Coordinates of C-alpha atoms and ligand atoms in Angstrom, one line a residue:
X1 CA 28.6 19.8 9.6
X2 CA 28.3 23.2 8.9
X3 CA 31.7 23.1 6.5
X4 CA 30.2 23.0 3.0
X5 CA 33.1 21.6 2.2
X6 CA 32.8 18.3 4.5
X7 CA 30.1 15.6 3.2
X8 CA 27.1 15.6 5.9
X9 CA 27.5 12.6 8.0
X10 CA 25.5 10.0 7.0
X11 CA 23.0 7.8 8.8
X12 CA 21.2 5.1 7.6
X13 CA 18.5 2.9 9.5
X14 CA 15.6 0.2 8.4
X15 CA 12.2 -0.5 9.6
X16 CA 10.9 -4.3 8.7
X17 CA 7.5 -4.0 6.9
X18 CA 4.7 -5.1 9.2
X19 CA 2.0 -2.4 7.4
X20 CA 0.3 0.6 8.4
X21 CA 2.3 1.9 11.7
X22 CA 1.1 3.3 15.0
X23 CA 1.9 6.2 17.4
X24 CA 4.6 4.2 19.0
X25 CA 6.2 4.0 15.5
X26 CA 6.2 7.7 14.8
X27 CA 7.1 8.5 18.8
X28 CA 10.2 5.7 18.9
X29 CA 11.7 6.2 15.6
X30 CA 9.6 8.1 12.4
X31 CA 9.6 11.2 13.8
X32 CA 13.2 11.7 14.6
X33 CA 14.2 10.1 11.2
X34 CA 12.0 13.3 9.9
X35 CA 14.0 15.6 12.0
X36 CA 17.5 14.1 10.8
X37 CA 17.0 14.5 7.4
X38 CA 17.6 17.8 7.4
X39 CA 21.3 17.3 9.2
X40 CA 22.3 14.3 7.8
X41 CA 23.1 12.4 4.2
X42 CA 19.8 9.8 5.2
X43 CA 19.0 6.3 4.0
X44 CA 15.7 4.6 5.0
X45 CA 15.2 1.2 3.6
X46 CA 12.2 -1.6 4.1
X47 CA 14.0 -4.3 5.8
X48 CA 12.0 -7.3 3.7
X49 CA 14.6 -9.8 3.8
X50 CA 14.9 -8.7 7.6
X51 CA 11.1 -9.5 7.9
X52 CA 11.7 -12.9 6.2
X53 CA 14.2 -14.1 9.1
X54 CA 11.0 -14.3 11.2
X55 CA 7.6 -14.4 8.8
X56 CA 9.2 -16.6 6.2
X57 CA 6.3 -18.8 6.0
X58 CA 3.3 -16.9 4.8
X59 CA 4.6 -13.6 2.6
X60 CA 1.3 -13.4 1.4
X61 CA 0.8 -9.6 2.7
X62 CA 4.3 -8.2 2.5
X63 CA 3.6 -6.4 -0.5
X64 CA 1.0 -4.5 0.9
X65 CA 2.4 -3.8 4.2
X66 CA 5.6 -2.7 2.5
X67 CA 3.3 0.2 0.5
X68 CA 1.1 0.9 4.0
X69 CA 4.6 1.5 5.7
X70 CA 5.9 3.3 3.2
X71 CA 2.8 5.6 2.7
X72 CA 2.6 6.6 6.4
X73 CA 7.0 7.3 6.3
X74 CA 5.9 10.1 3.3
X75 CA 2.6 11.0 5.1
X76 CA 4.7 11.4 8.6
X77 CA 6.8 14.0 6.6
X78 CA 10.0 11.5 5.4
X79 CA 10.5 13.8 1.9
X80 CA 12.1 12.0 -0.8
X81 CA 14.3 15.2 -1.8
X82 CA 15.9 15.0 1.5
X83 CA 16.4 11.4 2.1
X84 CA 16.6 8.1 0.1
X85 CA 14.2 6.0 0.8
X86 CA 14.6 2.3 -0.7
X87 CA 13.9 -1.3 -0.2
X88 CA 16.7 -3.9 1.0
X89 CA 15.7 -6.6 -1.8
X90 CA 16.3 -4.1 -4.2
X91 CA 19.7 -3.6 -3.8
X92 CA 21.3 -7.0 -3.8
X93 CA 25.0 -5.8 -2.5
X94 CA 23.5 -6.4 0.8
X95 CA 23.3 -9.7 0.1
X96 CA 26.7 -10.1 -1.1
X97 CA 28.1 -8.3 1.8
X98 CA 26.4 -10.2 3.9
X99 CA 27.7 -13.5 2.6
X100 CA 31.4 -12.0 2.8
X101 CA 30.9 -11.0 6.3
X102 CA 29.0 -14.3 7.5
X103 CA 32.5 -16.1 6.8
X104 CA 34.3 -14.0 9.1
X105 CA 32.1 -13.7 12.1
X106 CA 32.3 -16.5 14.6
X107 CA 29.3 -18.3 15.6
X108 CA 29.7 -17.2 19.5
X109 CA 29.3 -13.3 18.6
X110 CA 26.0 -14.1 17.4
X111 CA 24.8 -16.2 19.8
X112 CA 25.6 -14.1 22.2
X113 CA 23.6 -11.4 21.1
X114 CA 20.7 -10.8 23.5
X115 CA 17.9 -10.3 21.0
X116 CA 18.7 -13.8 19.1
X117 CA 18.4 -15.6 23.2
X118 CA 14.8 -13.5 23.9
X119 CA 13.7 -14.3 20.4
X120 CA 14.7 -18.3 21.1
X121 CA 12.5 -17.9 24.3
X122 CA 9.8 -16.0 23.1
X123 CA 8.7 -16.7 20.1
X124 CA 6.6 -19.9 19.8
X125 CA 4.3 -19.7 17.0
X126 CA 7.0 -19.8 14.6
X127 CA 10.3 -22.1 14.0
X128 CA 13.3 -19.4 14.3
X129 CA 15.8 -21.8 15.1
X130 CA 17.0 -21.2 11.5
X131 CA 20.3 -20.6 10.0
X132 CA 19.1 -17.3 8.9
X133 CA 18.1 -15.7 11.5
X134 CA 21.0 -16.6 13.7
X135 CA 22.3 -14.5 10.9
X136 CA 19.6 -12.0 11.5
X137 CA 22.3 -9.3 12.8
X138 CA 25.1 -9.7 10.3
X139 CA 22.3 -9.2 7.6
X140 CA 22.3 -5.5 9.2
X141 CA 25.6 -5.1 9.9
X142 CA 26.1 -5.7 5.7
X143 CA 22.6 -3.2 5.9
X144 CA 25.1 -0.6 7.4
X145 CA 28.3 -1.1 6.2
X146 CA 27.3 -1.4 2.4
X147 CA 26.5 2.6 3.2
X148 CA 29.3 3.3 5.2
X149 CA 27.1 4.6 7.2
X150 CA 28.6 7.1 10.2
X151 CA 25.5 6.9 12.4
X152 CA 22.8 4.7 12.7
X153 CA 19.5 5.8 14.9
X154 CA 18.0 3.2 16.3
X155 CA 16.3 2.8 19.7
X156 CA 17.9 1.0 23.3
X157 CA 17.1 -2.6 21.8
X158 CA 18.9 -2.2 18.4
X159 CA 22.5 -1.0 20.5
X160 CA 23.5 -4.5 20.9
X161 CA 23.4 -4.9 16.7
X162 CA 25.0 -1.7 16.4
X163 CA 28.4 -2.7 18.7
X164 CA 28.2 -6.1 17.0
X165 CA 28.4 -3.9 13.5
X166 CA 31.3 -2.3 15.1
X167 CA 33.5 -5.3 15.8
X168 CA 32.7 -7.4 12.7
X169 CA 33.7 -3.7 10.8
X170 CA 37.2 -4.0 13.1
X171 CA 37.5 -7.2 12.1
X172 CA 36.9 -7.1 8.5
X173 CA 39.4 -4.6 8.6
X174 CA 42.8 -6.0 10.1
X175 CA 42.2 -8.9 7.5
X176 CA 41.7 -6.9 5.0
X177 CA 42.7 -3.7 5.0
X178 CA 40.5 -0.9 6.2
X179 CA 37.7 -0.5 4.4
X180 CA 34.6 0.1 6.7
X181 CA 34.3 3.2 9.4
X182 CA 32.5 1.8 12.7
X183 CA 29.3 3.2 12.9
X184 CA 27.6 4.6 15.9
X185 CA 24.2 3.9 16.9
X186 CA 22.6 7.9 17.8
X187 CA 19.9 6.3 20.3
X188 CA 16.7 7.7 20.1
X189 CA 14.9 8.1 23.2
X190 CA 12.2 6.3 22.5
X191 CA 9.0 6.7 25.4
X192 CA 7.6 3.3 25.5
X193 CA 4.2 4.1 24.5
X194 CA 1.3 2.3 25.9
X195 CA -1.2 1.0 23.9
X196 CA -5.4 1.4 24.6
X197 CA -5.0 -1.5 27.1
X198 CA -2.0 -0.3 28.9
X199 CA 0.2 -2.8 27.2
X200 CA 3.1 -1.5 25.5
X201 CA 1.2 -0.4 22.1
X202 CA 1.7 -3.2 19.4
X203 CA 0.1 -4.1 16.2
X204 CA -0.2 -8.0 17.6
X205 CA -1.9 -6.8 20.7
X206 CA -4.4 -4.9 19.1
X207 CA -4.4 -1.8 21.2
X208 CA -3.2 0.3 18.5
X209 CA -4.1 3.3 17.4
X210 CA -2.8 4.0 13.7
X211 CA -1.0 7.0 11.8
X212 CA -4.2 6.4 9.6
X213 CA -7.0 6.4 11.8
X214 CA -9.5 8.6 11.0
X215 CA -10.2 11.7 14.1
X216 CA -13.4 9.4 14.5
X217 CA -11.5 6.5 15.7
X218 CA -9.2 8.1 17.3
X219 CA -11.7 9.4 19.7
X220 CA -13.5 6.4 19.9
X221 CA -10.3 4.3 21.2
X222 CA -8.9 6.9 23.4
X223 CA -12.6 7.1 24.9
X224 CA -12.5 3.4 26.0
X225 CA -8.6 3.4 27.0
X226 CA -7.6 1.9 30.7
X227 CA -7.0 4.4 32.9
X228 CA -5.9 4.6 37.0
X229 CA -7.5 1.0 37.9
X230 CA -8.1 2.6 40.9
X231 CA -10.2 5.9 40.1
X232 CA -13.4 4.3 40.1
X233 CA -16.3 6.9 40.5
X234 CA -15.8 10.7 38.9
X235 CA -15.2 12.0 42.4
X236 CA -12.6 9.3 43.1
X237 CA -9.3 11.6 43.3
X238 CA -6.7 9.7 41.0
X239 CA -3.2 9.3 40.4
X240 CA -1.5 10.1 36.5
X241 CA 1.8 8.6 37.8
X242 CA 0.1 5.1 36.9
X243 CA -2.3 5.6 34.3
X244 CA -1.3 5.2 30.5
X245 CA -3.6 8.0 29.4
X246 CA -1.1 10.3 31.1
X247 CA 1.9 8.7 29.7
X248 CA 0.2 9.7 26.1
X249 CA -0.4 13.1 27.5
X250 CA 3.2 13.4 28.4
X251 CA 4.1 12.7 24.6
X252 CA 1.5 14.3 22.4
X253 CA 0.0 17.3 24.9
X254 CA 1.2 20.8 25.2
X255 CA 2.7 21.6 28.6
X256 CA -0.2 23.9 30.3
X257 CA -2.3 20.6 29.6
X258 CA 0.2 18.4 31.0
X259 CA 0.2 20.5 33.9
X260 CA -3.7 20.9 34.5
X261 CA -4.6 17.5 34.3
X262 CA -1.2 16.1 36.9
X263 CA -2.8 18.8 39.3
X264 CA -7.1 18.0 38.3
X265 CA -7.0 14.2 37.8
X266 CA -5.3 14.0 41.6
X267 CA -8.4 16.1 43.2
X268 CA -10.5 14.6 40.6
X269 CA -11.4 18.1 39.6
X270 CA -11.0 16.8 36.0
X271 CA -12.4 13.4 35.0
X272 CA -11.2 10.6 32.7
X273 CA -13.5 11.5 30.0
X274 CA -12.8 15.2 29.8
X275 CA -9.1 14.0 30.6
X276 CA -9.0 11.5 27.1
X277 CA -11.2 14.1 25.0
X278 CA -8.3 16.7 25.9
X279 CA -5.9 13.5 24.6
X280 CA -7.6 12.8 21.6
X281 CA -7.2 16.8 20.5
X282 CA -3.7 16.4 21.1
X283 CA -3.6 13.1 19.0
X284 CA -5.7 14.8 16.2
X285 CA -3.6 17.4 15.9
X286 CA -0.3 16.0 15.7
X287 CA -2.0 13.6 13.0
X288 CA -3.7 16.6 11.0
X289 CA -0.8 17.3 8.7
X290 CA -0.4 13.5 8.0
X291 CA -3.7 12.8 6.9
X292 CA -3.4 15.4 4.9
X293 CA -0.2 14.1 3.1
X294 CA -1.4 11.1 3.1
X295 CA -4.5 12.4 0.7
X296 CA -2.1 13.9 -1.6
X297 CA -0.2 10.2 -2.4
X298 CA -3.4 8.9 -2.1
X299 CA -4.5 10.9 -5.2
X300 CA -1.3 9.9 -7.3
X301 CA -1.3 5.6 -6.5
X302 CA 1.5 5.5 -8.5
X303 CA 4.1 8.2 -6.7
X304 CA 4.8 5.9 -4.0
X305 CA 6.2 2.9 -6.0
X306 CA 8.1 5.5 -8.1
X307 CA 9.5 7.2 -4.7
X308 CA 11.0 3.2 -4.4
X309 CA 12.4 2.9 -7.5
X310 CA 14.6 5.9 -7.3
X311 CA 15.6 6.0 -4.0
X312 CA 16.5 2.4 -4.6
X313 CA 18.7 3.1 -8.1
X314 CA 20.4 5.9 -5.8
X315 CA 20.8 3.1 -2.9
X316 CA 22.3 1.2 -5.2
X317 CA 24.6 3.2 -7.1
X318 CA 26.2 3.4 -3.5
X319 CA 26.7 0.1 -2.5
X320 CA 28.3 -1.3 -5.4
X321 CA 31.0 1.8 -4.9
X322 CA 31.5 -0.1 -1.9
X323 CA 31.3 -3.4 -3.0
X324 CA 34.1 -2.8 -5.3
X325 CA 36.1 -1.8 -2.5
X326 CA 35.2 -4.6 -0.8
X327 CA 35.7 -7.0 -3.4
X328 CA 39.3 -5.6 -4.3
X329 CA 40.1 -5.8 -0.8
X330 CA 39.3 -9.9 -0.4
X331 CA 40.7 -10.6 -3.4
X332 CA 37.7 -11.3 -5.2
X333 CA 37.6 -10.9 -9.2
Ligands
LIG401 N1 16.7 -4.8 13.1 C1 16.0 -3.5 13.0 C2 14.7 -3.6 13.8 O1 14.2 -4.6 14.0 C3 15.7 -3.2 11.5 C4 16.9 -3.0 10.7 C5 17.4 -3.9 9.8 C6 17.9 -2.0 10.8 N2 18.6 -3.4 9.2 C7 18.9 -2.2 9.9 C8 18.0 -0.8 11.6 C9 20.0 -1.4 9.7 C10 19.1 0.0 11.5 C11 20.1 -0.3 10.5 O2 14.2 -2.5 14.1
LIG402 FE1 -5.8 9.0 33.9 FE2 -6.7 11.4 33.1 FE3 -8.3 9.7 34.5 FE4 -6.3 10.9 35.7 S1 -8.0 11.9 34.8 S2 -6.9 8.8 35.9 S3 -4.7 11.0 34.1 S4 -7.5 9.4 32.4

């Protein structure tokens, strides 16, 4: 990478739009895409079509939450000098790849894919059991492949599209000539941050606490947060290993504090409220500089639609390159 000579590898990954995000979204996977971008040639994209798979029904707010997501990527540090930054619909080769690839991927790859069979159970409030998002992972594989993307950084649950990306890659290729590089997925180790109610945090379980919430409100929720169930009374030694105000300590607090309140909170020489005020610094200041970027593309409405339309030009100019490969190689026109 250091060869000046060599391209920098590039990585590409997507994030659907489902609006403002929350620590867990800066701790599993904003965060680190801020670090790569200084390593790597990086594409971010809003995955819209992606959202539609699921949340076809009522689009009503994907507008808006595709300009609160993409606000809180530039306020969390994503720069738009450094990385392209785009949205899927924009960039129609996706779709087009996608089509090509759907005809060569048999129908027992994808149902065998282990998000499609928990989505099938677990989702009830909304019909899934759709052509298109049976389709949901070939959609990304064309996401990836359109880029030729070398590495894609994605958490544990994403590897599964990732190796799936890999084989319909191989298999494009042996009909076709080779085309596509198989991408691999750089797993980000993603802490599975609890929310204020010791759920994993979640926008649809409402125990969130957002990239945008004002010091106020950060105190306020971290004040009422669950803590040891069983550390009742102030003098009630407790135990950190089980208590999801620790967990956030562990990802946001400096080590000396880390270390005072696994040694205080067990001989209850510290108590849950000192304990969460000490959180809530830690919070605050991880979230100072992002408020304060955020004001800044607050003040110019405009920059952040404009951030979109180049990145997405630039997106583009790169896919149809491939595309062209890709449609010499088939045989198309
Ligand atoms: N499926 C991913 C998720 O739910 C989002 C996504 C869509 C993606 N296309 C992608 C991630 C391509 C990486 C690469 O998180
Ligand atoms: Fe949890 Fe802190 Fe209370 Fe210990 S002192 S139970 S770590 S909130």
């Amino acid at each position: 990478m250091s060869d000046p000579t060599q391209r920098r590898s590039r990585i590409l990954s997507g994030m659907r739009p489902t609006g403002k995000l929350h620590l867990g979204n800066l701790a599993g996977a904003l965060s680190n895409w801020v670090k790569l971008q200084d390593h790597y040639e990086s594409f971010h994209f809003v995955a819209d079509w992606h959202m539609l798979t699921t949340d076809y029904a009522d689009t009503s707010e994907l507008q808006a939450n595709i300009r609160e997501m993409v606000t809180d990527w530039l306020a969390a540090g994503l720069d738009p000098e450094k990385a392209t930054l785009f949205v899927q619909s924009g960039v129609v080769q996706h779709a087009e790849l996608h089509l090509i690839l759907s005809m060569i991927t048999p129908l027992g790859w994808l149902e065998r894919v282990p998000t499609y069979k928990e989505a099938l159970e677990n989702i009830r409030d909304r019909d899934i059991h759709t052509y298109g998002f049976l389709g949901y992972p070939v959609l990304q594989t064309a996401d990836i492949l359109v880029y030729k993307a070398d590495g894609v950084p994605v958490g544990e649950d994403q590897v599964p599209h990732v190796e799936l990306t890999r084989e319909i890659a191989r298999r494009f290729n042996s009909f076709y000539g080779r085309v596509f590089p198989e991408p691999q997925a750089l797993l980000t180790p993603t802490p599975r941050l609890p929310g204020t109610d010791g759920r994993k945090m979640s926008k649809s379980y409402n125990n969130a606490i957002y990239l945008s919430d004002a010091p106020e409100v950060v105190n306020q929720k971290l004040a009422t947060m669950v803590t040891d169930p069983a550390r009742k009374r102030r003098y009630d030694p407790g135990n950190p290993d089980v208590c999801p105000v620790f967990d956030l300590h562990k990802v946001f607090s400096g080590p000396e504090v880390i270390d005072r309140v696994n040694r205080e909170c067990r001989t209850a020489e510290i108590g849950c409220l000192d304990c969460k005020r000490l959180l809530a610094d830690a919070v605050n200041r991880t979230l100072y500089p992002i408020r304060e970027r955020r004001k800044l593309y607050e003040q110019e409405p405009q920059r952040v639609g404009e951030v979109l339309e180049q990145g997405t030009e630039k997106a583009r100019q790169v896919a149809e390159t491939t595309m062209g490969e890709v449609r010499k190689a088939v045989r198309l026109r």
